[in-house]
Tab-separated table of C-alpha atoms in Angstrom:
chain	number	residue	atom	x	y	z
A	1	UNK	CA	93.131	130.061	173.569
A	2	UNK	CA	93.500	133.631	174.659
A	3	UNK	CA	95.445	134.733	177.435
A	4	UNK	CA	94.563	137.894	179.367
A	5	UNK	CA	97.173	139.360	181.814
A	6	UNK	CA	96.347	142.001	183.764
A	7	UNK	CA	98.506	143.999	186.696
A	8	UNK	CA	97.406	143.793	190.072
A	9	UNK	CA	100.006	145.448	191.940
A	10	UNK	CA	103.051	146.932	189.059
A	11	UNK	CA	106.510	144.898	189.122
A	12	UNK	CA	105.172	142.950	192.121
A	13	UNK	CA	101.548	140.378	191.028
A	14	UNK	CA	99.740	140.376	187.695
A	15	UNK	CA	96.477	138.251	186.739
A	16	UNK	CA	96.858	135.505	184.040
A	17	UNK	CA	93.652	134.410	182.623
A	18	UNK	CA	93.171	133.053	186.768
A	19	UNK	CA	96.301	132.695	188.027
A	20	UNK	CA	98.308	134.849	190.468
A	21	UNK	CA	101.474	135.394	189.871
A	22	UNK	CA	103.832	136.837	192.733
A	23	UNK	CA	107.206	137.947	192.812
A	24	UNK	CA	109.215	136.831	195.991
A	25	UNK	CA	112.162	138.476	197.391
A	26	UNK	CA	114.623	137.065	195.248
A	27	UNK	CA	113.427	138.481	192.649
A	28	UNK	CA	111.399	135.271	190.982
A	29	UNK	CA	108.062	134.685	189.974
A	30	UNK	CA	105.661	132.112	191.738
A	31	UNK	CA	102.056	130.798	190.917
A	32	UNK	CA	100.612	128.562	193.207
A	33	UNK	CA	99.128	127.184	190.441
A	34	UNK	CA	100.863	125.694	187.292
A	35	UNK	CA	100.675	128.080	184.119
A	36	UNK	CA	99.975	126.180	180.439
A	37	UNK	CA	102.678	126.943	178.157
A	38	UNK	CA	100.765	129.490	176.580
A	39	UNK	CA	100.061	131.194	179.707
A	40	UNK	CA	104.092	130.692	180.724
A	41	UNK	CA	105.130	131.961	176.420
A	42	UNK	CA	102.395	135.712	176.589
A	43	UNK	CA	103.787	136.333	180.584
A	44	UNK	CA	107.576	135.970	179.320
A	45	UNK	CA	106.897	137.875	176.648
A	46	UNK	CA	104.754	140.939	178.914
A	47	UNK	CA	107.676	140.595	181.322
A	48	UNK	CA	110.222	141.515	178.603
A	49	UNK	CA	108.143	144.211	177.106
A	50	UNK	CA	106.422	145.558	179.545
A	51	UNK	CA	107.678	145.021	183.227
A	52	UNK	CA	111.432	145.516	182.298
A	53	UNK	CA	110.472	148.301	180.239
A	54	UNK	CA	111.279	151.651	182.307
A	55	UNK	CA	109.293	153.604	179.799
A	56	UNK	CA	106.283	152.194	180.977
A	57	UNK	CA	104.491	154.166	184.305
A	58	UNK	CA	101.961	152.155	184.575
A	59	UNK	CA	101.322	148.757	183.080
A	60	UNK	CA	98.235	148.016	181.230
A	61	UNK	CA	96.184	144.991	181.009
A	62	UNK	CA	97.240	142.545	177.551
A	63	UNK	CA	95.496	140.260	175.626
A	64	UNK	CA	97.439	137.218	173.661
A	65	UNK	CA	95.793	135.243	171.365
A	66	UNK	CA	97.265	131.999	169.870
């Protein structure tokens, strides 16, 4: 299964595979839908290379495959 995220709004929603993810004001992120463990494993990982990654303007869309 391949997951495909892809940003919506940067540092703020993102797309994963057909979830919505949100972050709230507190700084954590929220689907109103629960994410597989895959889907939860390639978002942690885009998070930590990606979104906390200053060096990136503006965040592109990632495929994971596993």
């Amino acid at each position: 299964m391949s997951v495909k995220i892809k940003p919506i709004t940067d540092h703020k929603s993102y797309k994963v595979n057909d979830h919505t993810i949100l972050k709230d004001d507190l700084g954590n992120w929220n689907c109103s839908n629960d994410l597989s463990a895959k889907e939860r494993q390639a978002f942690n990982q885009y998070e930590n290379i990606v979104i906390q990654n200053p060096r990136f303007k503006k965040h592109t869309t990632a495929t994971y495959k596993g």
